[in-house]
Short mmCIF file of C-alpha atoms in Angstrom, two decimals:
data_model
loop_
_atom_site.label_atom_id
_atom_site.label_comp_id
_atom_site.label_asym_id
_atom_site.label_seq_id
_atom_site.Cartn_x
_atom_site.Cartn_y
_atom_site.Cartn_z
CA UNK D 19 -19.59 -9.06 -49.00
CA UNK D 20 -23.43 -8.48 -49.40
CA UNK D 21 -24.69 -5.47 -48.46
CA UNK D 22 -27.01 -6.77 -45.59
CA UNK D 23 -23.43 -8.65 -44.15
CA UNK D 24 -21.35 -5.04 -44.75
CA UNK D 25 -24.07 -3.50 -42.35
CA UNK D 26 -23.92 -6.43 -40.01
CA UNK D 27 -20.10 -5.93 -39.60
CA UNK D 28 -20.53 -2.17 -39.16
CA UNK D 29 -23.27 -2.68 -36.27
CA UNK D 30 -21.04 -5.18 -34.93
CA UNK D 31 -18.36 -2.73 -34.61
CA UNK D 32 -20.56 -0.11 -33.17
CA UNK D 33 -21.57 -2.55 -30.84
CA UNK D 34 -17.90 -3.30 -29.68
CA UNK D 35 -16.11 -0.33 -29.66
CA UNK D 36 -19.42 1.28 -27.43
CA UNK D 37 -18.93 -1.97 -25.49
CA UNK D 38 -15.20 -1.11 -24.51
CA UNK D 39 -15.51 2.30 -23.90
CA UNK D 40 -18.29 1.85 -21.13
CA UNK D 41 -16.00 -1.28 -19.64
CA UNK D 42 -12.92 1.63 -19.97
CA UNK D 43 -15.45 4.04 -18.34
CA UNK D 44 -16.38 1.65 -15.20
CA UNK D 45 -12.31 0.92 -15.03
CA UNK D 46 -11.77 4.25 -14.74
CA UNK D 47 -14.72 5.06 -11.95
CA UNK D 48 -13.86 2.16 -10.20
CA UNK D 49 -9.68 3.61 -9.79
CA UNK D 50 -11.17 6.89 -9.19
CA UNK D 51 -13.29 5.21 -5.96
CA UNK D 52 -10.25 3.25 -5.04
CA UNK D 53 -8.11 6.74 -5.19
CA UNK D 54 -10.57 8.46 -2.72
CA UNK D 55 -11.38 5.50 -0.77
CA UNK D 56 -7.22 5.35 -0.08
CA UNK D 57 -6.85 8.82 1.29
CA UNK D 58 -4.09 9.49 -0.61
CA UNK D 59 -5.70 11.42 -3.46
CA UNK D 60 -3.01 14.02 -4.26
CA UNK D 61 0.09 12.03 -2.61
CA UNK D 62 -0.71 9.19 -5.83
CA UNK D 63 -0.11 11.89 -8.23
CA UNK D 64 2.83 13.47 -6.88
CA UNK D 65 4.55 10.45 -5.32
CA UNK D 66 4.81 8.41 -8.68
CA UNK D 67 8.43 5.95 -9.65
CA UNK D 68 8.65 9.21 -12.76
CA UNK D 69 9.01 11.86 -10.02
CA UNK D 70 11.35 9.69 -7.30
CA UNK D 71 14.97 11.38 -8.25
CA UNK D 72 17.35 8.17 -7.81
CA UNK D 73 21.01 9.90 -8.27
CA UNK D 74 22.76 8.28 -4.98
CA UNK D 75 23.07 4.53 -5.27
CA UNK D 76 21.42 3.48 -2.42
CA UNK D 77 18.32 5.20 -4.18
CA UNK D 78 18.78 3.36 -7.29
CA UNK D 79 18.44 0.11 -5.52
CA UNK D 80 15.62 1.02 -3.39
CA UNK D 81 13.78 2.07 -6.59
CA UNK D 82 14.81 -0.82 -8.27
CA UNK D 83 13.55 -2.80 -5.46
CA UNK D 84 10.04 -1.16 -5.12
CA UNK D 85 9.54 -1.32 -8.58
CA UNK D 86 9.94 -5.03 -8.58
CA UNK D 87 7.92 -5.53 -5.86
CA UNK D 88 5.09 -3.05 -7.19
CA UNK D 89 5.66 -5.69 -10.45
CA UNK D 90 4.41 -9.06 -8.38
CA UNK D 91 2.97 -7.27 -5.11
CA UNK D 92 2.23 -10.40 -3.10
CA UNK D 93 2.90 -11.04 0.90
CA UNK D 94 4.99 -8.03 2.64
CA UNK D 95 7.34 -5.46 2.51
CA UNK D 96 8.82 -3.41 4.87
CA UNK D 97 10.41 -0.03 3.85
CA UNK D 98 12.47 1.09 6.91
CA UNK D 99 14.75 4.13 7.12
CA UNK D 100 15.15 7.46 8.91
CA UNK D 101 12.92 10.48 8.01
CA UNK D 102 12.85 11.89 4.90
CA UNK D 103 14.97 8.89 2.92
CA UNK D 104 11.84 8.85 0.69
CA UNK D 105 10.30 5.92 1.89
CA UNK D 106 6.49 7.24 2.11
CA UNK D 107 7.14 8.44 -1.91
CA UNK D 108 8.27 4.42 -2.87
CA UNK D 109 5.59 3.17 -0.93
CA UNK D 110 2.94 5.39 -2.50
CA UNK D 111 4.09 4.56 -5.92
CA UNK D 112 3.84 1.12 -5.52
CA UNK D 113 0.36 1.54 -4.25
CA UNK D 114 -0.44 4.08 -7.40
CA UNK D 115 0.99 0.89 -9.39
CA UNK D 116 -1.69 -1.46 -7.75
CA UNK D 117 -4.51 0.71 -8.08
CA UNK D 118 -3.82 0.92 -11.81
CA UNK D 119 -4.18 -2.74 -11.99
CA UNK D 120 -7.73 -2.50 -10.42
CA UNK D 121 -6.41 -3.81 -6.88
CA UNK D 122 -7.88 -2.40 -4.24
CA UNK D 123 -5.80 -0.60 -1.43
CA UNK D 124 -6.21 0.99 1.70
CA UNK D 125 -4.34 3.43 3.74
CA UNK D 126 -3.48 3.58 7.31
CA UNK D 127 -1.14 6.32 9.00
CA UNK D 128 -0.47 4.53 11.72
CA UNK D 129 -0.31 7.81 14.33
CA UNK D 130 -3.14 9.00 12.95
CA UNK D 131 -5.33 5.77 12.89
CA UNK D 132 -3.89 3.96 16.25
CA UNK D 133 -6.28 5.96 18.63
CA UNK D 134 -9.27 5.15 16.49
CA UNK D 135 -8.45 1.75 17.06
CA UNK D 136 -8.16 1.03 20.65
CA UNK D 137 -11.31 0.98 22.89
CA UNK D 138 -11.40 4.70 24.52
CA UNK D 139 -13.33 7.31 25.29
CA UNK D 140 -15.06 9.11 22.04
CA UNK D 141 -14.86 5.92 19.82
CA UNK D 142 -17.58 4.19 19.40
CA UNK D 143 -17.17 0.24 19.91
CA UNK D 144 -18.93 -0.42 16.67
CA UNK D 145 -16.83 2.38 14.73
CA UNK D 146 -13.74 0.88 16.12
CA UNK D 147 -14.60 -3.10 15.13
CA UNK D 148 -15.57 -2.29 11.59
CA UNK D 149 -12.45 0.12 11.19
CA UNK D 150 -10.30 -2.87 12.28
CA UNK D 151 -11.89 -5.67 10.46
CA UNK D 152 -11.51 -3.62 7.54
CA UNK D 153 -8.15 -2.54 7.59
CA UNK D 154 -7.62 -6.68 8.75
CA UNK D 155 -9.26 -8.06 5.86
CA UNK D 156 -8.60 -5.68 3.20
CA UNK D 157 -6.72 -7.10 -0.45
CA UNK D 158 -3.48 -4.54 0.38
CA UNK D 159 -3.34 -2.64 3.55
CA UNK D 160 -0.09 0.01 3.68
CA UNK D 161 0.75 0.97 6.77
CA UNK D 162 2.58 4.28 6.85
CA UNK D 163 5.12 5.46 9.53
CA UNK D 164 4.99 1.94 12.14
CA UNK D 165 5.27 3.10 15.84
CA UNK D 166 6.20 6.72 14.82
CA UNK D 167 6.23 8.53 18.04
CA UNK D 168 6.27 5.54 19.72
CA UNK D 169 4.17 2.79 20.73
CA UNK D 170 2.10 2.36 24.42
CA UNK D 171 0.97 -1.17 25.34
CA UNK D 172 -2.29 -0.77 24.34
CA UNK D 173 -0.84 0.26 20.43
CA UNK D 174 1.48 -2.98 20.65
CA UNK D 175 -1.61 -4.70 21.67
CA UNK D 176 -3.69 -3.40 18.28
CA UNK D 177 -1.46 -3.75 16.11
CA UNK D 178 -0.31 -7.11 17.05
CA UNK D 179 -4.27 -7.87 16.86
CA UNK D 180 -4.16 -6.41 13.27
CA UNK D 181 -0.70 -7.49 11.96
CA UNK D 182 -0.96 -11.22 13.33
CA UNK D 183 -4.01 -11.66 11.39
CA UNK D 184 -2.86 -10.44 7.90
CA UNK D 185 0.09 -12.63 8.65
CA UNK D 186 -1.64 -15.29 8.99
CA UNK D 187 -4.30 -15.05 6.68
CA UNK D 188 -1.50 -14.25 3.82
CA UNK D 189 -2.48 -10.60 3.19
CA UNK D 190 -0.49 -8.31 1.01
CA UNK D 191 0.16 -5.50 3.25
CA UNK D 192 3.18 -2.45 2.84
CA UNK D 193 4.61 -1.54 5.99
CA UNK D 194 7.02 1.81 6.47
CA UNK D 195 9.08 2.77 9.60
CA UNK D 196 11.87 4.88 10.66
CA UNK D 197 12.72 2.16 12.94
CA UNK D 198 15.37 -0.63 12.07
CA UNK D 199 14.98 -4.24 12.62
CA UNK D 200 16.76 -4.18 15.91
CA UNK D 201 14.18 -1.64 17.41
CA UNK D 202 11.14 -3.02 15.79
CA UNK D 203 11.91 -6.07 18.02
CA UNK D 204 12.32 -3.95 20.96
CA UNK D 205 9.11 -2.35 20.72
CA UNK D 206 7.18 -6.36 20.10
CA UNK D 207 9.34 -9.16 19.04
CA UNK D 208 6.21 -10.72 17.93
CA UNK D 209 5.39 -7.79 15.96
CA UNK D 210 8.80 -7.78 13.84
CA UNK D 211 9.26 -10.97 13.29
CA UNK D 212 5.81 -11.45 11.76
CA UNK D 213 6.80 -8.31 9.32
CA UNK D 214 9.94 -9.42 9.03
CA UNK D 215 9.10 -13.52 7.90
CA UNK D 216 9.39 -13.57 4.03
CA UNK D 217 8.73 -10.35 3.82
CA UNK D 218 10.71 -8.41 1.09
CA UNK D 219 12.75 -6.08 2.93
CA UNK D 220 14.09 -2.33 1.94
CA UNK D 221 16.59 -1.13 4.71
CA UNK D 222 17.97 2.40 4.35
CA UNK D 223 20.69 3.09 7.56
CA UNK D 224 21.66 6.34 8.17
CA UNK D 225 25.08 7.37 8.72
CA UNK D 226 26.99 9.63 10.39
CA UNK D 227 27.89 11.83 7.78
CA UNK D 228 23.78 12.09 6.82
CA UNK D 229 24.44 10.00 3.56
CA UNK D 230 22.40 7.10 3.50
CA UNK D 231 22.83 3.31 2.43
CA UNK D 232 20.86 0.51 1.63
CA UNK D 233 20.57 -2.77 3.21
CA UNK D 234 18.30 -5.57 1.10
#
């Protein structure tokens, strides 16, 4: 190798390895947006797969389940189980998964976001439409804690606005609840079985005895 084609190959490398560490930089802005823009900044580095202790069985499988999903995260899941089953820490993780991947995500507690949503005093109509068209059209929505607290007709009303379109417009979207199947359709049949149609499912009953199983 001449010397003029020695230099050549050593400004070529330069030129590469500069090149990947400002495409490694941008990655790594870009996750740090997505983090913030989420709202769950210190949840996604608590709530992590590492940090979920799976020693019962039923916890194995749920892992095992969320993990797979968090693997190919396309159309729905539904995490539903009684309070403090760990449901919110496999949901997070799977979201911590996709925002590694560069996928955009975004967060909605449902009792915290439901007023925001429906057209009441303090809200401001234009607030409220671009809240709603964003958490409608987003790549991955998760919605955390469904109907916690309960659910008035105007929240069935919302959220059927919301869910029905992700539903039909094919939208990944994460959905946790304490409820079970059979009470999701008593709040909105409509509701449940739009969740529930091909959706990948993660049911945790709770038994009498405070040990908990899981239903796939």
């Amino acid at each position: 190798m001449s010397t003029y084609d020695a230099w050549e190959e050593m400004r070529r490398q330069k030129f590469e390895s500069e090149l990947r560490a400002e495409i490694n930089e941008k990655k790594h802005k870009r996750l740090e947006t997505a983090i913030e823009r989420c709202g769950l900044n210190l949840a996604l580095k608590e709530k992590t797969f590492d940090s979920y202790v799976a020693t019962e069985d039923w916890q194995k499988i749920a892992k095992a389940s969320c993990q797979k999903y968090a693997e190919n995260p396309e159309r729905w899941l539904l995490v539903s189980g009684p309070s403090g089953c760990g449901k919110t820490h496999l949901c997070t993780a799977i979201v911590k998964s996709i925002l590694d991947r560069g996928i955009p995500v975004w967060y909605m507690l449902y009792r915290e976001e439901i007023n925001r949503l429906k057209p009441i005093d303090g809200v401001e109509p234009d607030e409220r439409e671009a809240k709603m068209w964003t958490f409608k059209t987003c790549q991955v929505l998760y919605i955390d804690d469904l109907f916690k607290g309960g659910a008035s007709k105007a929240d069935i009303k919302v959220m059927f606005e919301l869910i029905d379109y992700r539903y039909r417009t094919n939208k990944t979207t994460i959905v946790s609840t304490e409820l079970t199947m059979r009470q999701l359709v008593e709040v909105d049949a409509a509701i449940a079985g739009r969740i529930a149609e091909g959706a990948k499912k993660v049911l945790i009953k709770h038994e009498k005895d405070r040990n908990y199983r899981i239903e796939l």
